[in-house]
PDB file of C-alpha atoms in Angstrom:
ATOM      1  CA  UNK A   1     -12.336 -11.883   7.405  1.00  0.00           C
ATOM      2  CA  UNK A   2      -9.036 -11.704   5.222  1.00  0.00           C
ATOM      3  CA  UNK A   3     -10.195 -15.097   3.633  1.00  0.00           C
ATOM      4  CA  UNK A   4      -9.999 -13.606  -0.152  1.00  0.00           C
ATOM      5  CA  UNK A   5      -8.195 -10.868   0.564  1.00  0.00           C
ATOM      6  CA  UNK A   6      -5.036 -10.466  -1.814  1.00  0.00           C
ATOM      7  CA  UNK A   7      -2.235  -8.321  -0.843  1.00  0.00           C
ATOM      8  CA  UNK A   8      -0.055  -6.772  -3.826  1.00  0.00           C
ATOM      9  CA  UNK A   9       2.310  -4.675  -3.857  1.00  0.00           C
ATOM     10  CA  UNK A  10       5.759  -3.748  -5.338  1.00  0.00           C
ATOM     11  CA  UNK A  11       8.752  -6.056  -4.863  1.00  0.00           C
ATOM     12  CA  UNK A  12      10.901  -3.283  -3.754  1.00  0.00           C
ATOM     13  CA  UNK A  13       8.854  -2.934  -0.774  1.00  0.00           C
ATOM     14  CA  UNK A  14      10.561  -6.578   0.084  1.00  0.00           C
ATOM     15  CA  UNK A  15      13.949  -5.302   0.306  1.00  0.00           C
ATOM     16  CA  UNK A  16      13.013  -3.471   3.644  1.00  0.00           C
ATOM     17  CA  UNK A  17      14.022  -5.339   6.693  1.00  0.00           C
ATOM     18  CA  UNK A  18      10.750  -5.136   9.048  1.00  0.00           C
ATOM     19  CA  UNK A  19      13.083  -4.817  11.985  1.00  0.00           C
ATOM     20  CA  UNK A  20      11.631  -5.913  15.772  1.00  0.00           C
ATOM     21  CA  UNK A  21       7.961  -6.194  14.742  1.00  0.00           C
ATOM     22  CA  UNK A  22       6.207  -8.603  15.488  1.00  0.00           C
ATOM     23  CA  UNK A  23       3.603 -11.149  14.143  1.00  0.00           C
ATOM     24  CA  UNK A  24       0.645  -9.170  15.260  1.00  0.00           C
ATOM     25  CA  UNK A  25       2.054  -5.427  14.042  1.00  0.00           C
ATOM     26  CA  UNK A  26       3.306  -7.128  10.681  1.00  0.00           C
ATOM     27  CA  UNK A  27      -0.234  -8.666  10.127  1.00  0.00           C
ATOM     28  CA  UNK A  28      -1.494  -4.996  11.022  1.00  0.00           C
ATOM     29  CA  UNK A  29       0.999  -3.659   8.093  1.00  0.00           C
ATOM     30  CA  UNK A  30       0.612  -5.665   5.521  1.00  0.00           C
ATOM     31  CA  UNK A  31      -3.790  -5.858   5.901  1.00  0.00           C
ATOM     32  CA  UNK A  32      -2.867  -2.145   6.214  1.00  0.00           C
ATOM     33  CA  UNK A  33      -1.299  -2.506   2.731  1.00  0.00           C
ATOM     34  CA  UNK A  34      -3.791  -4.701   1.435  1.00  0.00           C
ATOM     35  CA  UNK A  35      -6.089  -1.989   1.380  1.00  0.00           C
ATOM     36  CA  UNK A  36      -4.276   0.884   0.603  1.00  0.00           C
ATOM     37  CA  UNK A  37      -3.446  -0.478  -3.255  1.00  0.00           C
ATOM     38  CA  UNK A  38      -4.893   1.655  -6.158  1.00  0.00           C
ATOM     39  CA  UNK A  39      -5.317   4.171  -3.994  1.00  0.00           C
ATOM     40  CA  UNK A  40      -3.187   6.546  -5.075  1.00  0.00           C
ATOM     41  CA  UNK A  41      -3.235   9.876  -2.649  1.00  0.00           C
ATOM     42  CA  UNK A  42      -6.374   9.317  -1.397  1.00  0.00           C
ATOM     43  CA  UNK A  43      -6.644   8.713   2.446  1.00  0.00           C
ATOM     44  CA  UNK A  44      -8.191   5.799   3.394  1.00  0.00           C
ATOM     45  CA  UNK A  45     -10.231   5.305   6.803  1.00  0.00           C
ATOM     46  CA  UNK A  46      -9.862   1.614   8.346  1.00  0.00           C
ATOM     47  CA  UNK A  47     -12.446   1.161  11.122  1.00  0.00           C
ATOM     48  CA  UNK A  48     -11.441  -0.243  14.226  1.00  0.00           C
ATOM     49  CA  UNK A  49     -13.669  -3.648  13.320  1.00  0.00           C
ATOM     50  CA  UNK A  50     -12.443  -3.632   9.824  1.00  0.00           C
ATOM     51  CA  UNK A  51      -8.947  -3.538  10.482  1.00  0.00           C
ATOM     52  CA  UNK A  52      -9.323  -6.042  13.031  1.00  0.00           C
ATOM     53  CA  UNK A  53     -11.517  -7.846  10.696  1.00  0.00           C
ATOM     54  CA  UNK A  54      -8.635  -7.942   8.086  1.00  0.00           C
ATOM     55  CA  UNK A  55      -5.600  -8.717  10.461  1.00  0.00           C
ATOM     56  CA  UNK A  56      -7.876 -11.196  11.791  1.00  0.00           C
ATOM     57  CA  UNK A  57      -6.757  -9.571  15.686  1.00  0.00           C
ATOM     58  CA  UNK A  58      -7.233 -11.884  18.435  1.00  0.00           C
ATOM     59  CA  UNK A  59      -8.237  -9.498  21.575  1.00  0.00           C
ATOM     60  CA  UNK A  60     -10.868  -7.416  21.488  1.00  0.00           C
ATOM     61  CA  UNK A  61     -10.359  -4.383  23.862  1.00  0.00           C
ATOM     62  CA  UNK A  62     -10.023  -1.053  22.102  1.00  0.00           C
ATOM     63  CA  UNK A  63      -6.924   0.073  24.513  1.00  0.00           C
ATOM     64  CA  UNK A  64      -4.928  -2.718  23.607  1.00  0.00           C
ATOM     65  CA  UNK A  65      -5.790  -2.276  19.840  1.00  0.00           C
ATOM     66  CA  UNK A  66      -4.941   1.718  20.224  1.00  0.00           C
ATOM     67  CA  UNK A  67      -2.100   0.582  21.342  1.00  0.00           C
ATOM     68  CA  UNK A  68      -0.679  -1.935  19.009  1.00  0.00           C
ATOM     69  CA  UNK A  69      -1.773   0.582  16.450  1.00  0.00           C
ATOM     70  CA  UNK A  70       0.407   2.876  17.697  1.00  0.00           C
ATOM     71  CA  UNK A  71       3.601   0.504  18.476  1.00  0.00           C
ATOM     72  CA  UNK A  72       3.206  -0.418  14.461  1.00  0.00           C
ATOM     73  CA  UNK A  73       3.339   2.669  13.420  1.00  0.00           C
ATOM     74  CA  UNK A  74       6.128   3.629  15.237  1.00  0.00           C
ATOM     75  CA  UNK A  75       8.051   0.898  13.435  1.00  0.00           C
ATOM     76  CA  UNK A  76       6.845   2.245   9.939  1.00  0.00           C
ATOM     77  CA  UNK A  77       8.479   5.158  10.564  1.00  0.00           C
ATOM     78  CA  UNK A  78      11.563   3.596  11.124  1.00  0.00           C
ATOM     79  CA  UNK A  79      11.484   1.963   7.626  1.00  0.00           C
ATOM     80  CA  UNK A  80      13.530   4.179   5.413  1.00  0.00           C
ATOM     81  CA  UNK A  81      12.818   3.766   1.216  1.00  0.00           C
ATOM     82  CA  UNK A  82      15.218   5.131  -1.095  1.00  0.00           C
ATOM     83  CA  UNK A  83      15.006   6.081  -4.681  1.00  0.00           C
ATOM     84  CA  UNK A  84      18.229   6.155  -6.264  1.00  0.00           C
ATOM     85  CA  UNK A  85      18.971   6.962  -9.761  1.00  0.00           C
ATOM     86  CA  UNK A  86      20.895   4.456 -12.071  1.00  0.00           C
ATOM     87  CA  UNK A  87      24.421   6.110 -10.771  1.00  0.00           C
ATOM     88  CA  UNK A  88      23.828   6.549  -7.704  1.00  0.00           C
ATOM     89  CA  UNK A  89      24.584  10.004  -7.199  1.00  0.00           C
ATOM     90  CA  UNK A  90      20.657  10.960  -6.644  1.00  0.00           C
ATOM     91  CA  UNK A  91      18.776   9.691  -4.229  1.00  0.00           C
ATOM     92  CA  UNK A  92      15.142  10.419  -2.015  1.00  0.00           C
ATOM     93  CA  UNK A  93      14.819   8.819   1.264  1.00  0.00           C
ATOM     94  CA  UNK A  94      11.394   8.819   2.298  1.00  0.00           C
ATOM     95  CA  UNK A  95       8.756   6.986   4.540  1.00  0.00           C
ATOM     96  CA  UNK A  96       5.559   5.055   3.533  1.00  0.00           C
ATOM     97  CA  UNK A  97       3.067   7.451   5.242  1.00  0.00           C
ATOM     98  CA  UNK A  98       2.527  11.064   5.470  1.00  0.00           C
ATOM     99  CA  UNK A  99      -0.682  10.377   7.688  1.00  0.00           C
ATOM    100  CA  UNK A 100      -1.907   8.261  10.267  1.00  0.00           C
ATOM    101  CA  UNK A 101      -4.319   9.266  12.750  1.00  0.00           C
ATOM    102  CA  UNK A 102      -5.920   7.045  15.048  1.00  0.00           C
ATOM    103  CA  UNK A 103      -9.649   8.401  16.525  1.00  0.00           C
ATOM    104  CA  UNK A 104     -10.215   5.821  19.527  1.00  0.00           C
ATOM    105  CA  UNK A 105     -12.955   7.605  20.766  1.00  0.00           C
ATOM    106  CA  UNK A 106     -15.351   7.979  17.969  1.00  0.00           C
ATOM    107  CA  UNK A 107     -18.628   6.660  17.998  1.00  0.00           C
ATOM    108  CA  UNK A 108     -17.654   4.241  15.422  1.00  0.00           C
ATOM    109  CA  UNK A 109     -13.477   3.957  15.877  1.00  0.00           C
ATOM    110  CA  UNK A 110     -10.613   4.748  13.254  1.00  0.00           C
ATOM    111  CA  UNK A 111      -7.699   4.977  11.986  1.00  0.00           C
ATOM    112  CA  UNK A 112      -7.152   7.192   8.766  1.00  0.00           C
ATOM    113  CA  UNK A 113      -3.797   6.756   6.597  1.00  0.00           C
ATOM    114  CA  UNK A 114      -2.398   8.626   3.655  1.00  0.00           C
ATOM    115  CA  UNK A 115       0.569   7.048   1.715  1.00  0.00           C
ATOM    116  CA  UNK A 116       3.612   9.569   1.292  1.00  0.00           C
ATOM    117  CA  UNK A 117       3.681  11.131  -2.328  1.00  0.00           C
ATOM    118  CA  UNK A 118       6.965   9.380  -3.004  1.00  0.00           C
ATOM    119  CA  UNK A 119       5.826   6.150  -1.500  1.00  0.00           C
ATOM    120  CA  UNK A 120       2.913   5.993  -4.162  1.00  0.00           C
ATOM    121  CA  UNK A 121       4.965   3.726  -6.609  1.00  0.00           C
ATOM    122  CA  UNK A 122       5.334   0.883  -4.208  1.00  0.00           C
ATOM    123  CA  UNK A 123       0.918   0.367  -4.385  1.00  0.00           C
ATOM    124  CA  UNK A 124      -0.298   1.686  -7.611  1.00  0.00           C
ATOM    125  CA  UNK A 125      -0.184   1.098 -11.118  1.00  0.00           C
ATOM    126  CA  UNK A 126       2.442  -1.341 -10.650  1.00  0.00           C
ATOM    127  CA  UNK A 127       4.178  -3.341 -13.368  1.00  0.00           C
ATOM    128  CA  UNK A 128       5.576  -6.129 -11.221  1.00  0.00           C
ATOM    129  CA  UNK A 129       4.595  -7.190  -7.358  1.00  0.00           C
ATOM    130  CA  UNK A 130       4.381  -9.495  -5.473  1.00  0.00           C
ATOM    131  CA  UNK A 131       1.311 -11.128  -4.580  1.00  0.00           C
ATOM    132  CA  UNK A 132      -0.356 -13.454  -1.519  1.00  0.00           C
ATOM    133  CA  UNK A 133      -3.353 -14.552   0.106  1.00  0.00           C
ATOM    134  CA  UNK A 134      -3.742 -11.851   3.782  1.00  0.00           C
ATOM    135  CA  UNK A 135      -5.369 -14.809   5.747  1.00  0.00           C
ATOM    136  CA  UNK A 136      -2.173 -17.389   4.748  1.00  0.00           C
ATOM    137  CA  UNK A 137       0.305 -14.883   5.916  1.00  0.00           C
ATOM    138  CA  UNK A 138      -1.945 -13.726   9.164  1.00  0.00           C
ATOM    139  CA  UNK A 139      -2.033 -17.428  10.182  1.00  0.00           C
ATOM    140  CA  UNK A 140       1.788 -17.382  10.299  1.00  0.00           C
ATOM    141  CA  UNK A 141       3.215 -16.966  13.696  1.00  0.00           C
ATOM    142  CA  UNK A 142       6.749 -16.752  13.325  1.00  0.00           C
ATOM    143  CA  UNK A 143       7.949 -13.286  12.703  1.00  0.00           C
ATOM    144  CA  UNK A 144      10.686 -15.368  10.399  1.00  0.00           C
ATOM    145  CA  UNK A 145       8.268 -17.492   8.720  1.00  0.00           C
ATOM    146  CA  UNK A 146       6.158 -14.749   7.803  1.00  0.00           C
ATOM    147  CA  UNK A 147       8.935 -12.626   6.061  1.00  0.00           C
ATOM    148  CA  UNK A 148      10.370 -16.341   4.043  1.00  0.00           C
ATOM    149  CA  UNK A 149       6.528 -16.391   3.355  1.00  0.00           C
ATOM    150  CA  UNK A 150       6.621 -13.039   1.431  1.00  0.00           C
ATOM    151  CA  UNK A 151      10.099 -13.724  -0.046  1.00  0.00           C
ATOM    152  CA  UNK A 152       9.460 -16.971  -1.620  1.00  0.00           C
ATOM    153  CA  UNK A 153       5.765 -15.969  -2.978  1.00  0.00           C
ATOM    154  CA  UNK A 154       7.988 -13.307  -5.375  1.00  0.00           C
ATOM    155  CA  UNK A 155       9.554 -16.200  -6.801  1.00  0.00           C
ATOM    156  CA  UNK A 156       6.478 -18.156  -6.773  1.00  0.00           C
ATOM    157  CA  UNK A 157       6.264 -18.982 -10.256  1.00  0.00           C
ATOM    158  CA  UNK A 158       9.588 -20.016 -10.434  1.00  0.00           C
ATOM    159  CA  UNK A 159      10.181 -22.327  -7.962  1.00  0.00           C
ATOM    160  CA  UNK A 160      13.867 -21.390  -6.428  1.00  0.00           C
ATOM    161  CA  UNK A 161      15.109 -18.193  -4.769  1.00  0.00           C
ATOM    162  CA  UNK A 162      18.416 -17.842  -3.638  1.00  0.00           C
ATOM    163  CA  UNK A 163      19.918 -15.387  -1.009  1.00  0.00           C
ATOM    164  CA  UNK A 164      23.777 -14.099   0.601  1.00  0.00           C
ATOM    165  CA  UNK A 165      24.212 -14.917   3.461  1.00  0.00           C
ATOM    166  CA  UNK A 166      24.251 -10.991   4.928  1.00  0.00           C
ATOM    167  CA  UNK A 167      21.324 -10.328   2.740  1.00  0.00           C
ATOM    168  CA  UNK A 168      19.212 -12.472   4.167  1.00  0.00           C
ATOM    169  CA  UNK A 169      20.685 -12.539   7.614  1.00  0.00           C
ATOM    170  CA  UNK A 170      19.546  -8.600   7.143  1.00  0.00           C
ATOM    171  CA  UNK A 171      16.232  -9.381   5.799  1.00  0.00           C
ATOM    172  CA  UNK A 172      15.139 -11.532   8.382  1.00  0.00           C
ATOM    173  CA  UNK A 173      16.559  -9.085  10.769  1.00  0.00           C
ATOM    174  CA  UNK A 174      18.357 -11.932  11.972  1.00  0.00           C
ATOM    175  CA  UNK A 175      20.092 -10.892  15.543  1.00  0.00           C
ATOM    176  CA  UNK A 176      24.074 -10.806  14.519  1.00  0.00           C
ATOM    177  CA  UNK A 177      25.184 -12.865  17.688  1.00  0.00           C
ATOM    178  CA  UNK A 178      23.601 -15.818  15.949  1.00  0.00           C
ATOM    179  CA  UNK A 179      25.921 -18.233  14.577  1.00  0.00           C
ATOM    180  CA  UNK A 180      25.182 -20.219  11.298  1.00  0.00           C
ATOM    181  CA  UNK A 181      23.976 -23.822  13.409  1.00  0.00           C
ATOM    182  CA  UNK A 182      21.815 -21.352  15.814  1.00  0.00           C
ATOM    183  CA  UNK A 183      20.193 -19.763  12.338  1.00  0.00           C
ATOM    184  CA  UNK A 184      19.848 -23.552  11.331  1.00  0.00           C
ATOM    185  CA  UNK A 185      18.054 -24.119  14.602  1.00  0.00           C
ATOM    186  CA  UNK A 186      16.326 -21.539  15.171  1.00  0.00           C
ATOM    187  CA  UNK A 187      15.601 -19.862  12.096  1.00  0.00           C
ATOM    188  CA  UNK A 188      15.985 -22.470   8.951  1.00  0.00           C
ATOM    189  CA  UNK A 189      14.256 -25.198  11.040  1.00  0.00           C
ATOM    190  CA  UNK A 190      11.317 -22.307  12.070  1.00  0.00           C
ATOM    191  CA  UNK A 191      10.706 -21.565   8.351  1.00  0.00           C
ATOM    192  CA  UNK A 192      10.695 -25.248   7.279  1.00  0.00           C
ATOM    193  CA  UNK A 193       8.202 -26.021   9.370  1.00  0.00           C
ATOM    194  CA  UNK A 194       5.994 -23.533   8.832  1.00  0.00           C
ATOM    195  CA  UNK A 195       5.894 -22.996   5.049  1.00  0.00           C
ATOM    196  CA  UNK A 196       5.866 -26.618   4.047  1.00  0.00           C
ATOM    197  CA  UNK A 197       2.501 -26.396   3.510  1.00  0.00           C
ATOM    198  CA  UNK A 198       2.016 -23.535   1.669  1.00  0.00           C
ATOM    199  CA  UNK A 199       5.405 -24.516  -0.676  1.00  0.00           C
ATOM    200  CA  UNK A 200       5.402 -27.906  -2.341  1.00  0.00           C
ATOM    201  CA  UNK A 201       8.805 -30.067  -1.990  1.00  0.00           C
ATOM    202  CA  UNK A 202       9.929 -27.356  -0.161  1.00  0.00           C
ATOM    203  CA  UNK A 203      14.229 -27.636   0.599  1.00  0.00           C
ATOM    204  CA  UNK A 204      16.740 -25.035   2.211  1.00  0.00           C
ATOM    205  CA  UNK A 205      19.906 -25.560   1.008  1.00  0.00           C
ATOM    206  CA  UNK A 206      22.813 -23.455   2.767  1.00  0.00           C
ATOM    207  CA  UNK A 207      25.967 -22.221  -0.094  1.00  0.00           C
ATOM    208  CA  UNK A 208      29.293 -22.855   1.111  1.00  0.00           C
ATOM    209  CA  UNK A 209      32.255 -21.825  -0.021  1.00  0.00           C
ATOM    210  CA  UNK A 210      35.911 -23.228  -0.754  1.00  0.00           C
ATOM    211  CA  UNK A 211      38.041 -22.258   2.272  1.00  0.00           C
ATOM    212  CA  UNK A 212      38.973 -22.668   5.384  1.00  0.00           C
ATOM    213  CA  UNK A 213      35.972 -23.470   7.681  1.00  0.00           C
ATOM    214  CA  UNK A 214      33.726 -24.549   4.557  1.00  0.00           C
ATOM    215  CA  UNK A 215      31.865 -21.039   5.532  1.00  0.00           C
ATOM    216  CA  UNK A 216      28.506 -20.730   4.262  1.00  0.00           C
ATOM    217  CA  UNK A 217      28.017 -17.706   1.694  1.00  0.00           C
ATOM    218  CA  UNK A 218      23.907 -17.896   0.941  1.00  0.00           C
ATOM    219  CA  UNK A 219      20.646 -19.720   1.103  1.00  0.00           C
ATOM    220  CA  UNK A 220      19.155 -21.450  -1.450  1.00  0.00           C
ATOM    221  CA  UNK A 221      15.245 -22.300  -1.616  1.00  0.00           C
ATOM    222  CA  UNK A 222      13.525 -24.131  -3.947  1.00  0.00           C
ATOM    223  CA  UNK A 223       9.687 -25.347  -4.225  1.00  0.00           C
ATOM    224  CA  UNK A 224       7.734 -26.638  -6.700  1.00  0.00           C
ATOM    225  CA  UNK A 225       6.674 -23.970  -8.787  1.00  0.00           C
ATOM    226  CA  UNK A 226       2.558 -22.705  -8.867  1.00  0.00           C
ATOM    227  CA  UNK A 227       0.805 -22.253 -11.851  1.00  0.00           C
ATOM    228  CA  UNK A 228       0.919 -18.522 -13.362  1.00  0.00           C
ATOM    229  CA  UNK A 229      -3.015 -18.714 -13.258  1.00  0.00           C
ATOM    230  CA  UNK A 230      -3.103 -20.727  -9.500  1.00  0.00           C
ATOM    231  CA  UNK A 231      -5.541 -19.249  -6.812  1.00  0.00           C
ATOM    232  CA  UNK A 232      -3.885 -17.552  -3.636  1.00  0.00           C
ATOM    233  CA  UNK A 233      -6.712 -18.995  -1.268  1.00  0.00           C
ATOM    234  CA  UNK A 234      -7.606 -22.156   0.373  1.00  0.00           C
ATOM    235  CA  UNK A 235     -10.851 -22.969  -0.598  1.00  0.00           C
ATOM    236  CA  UNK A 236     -11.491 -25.908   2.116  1.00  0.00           C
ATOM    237  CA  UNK A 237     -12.310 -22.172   4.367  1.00  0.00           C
ATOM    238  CA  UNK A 238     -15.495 -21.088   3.734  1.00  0.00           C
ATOM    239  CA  UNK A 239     -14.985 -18.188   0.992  1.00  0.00           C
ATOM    240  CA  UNK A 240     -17.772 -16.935  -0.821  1.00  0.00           C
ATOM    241  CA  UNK A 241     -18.634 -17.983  -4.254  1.00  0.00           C
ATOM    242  CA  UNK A 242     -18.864 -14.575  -5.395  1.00  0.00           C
ATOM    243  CA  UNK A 243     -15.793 -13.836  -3.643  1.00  0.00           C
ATOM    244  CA  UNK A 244     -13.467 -16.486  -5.253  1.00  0.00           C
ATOM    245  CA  UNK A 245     -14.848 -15.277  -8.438  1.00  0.00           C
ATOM    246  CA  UNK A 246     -14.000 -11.680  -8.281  1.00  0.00           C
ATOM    247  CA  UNK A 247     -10.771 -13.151  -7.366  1.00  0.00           C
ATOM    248  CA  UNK A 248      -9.869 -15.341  -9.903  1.00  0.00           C
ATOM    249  CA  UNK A 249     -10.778 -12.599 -12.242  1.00  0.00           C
ATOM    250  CA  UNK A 250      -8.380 -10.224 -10.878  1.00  0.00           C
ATOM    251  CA  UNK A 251      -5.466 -13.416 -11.240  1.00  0.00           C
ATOM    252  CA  UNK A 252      -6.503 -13.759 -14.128  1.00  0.00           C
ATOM    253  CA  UNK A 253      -5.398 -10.309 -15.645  1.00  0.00           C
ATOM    254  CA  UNK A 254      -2.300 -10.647 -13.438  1.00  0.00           C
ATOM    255  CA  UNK A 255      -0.630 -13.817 -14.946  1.00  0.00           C
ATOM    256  CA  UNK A 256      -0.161 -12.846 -18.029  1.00  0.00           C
ATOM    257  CA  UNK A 257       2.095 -10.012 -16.915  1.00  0.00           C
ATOM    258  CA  UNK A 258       3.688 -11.677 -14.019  1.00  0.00           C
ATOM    259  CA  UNK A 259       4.865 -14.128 -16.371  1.00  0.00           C
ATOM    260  CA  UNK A 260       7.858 -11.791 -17.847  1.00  0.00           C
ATOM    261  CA  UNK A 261       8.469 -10.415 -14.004  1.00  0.00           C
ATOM    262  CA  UNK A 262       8.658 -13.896 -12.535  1.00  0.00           C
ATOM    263  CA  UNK A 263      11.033 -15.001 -15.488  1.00  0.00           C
ATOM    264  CA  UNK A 264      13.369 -11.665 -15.096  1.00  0.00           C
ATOM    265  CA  UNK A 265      13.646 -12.219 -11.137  1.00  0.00           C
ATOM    266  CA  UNK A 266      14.804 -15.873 -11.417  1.00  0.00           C
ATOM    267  CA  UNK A 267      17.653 -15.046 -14.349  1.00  0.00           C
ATOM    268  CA  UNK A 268      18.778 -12.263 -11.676  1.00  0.00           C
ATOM    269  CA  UNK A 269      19.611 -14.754  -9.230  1.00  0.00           C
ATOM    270  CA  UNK A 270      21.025 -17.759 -11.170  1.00  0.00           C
ATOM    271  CA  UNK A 271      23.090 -15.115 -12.644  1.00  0.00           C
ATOM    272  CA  UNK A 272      23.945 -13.869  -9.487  1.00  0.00           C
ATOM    273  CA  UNK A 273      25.411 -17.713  -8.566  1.00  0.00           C
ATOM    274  CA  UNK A 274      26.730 -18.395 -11.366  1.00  0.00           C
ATOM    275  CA  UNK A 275      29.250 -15.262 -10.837  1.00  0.00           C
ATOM    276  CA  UNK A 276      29.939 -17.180  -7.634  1.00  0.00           C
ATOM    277  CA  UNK A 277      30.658 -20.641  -8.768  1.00  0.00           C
ATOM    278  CA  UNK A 278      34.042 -20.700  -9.130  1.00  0.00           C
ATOM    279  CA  UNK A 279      34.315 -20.555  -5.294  1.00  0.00           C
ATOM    280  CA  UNK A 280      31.180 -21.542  -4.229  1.00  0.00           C
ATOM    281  CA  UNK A 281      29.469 -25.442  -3.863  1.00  0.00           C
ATOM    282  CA  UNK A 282      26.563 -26.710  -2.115  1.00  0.00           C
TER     283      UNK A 282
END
């Protein structure tokens, strides 16, 4: 099961809108992910009952599993990375995987994958990511939940995390006919619910700013922040004693970095608000 599994992985890889998938094809992609870190060009075979295993997949039929397979996939390739340089004038756009082939009829069933050269910064040797426990997110169902989920555990050491209003309208791949009380409703309401447990003190706070209409301009969220050296996992689920430990060792060398990350993230946004205060209140 994805009980102690930890998925890391660049923050940049959070700026990608994971547009019309759904809960069961995002926990697909991201156990997907989970496995693919450190990897470097390597390809990496998932069987059929490990993947399954990880995503923690609900029916058990092989079709239906070829076939959500497939409709994930699909939506990778619509996710388009860029690398830009610092003026903008370079830039690679490029997709996560050069390879994915899916062998239904094996005696023992698989799926191999082989990140895209370009793509290899987003899973190895990384310097700052962003980090969760797989079996948290997989129990998500909200598709909107789930992505708040991985946007607030980048700031989770930091406690606040603060979004425009197209940004994360984009992010959340929020349909544009919405208006602001319907993404109250429907979205705001969603993600409260949801993530309460998983965020302490947890409060959405919509920006407005001066002018006609009192329009709203961002989205603010703040939580009580986690310990640098906190564990990702619920231990009340029954998790291996040998398994928590290899864990917690593996936290353990990532706090100490994370630390400067978490600290550099949060001074982005406050100074990213503070740029705005003149016309902006809560």
């Amino acid at each position: 099961m994805a009980n102690n599994e930890i998925t890391k992985y660049s923050p940049k890889l959070n700026t990608i809108p994971l547009k019309k998938f759904t809960a069961t094809e995002m926990n697909l992609f991201f156990s997907i992910i989970s496995k693919m870190r450190d990897r470097k060009d390597e390809t990496v075979r998932f069987t059929f009952s490990k993947l399954k295993d990880l995503s923690e997949y609900k029916p058990t039929a092989n079709k239906r599993f070829v076939s959500d397979l497939r409709k994930t996939y699909k939506k990778i390739l619509d996710l388009k990375f860029i690398d830009q340089n610092a003026n903008g004038l370079d830039e690679t756009v490029f997709v996560l995987f050069s390879k994915f082939t899916i062998r239904g009829t094996a005696d023992e069933p698989y799926v191999d994958i082989k990140i895209y050269e370009e793509a290899l910064p987003l899973l190895n040797n990384l310097e700052e990511w962003v980090r969760y426990s797989l079996h948290e997110f997989n129990n998500i169902n909200s598709t909107y939940a789930k992505t708040a989920f991985r946007l607030l555990k980048q700031y989770r050491t930091t406690g606040f995390a603060y979004f425009k209003k197209d940004e994360f309208r984009e992010l959340l791949d929020i349909p544009k006919s919405y208006s602001n009380a319907e993404v109250t409703r429907t979205v705001l309401k969603t993600i409260q619910k949801n993530l309460d447990e998983f965020f302490e003190d947890l409060t959405i706070t919509p920006i407005h700013k001066k002018g006609r209409g009192n329009p709203i301009a961002a989205y603010q969220f703040t939580f009580k922040p986690e310990e640098r050296k906190q564990n990702d996992f619920n231990f009340n689920e029954s998790v291996s004693k040998q398994s928590a430990k290899t864990n917690k060792q593996e936290i353990a060398t990532d706090w100490s970095k994370e630390e400067a990350v978490q600290t550099e993230s949060v001074d982005y946004h406050l100074n990213d608000l503070l740029t705005q205060i003149d016309g902006v209140h809560a």
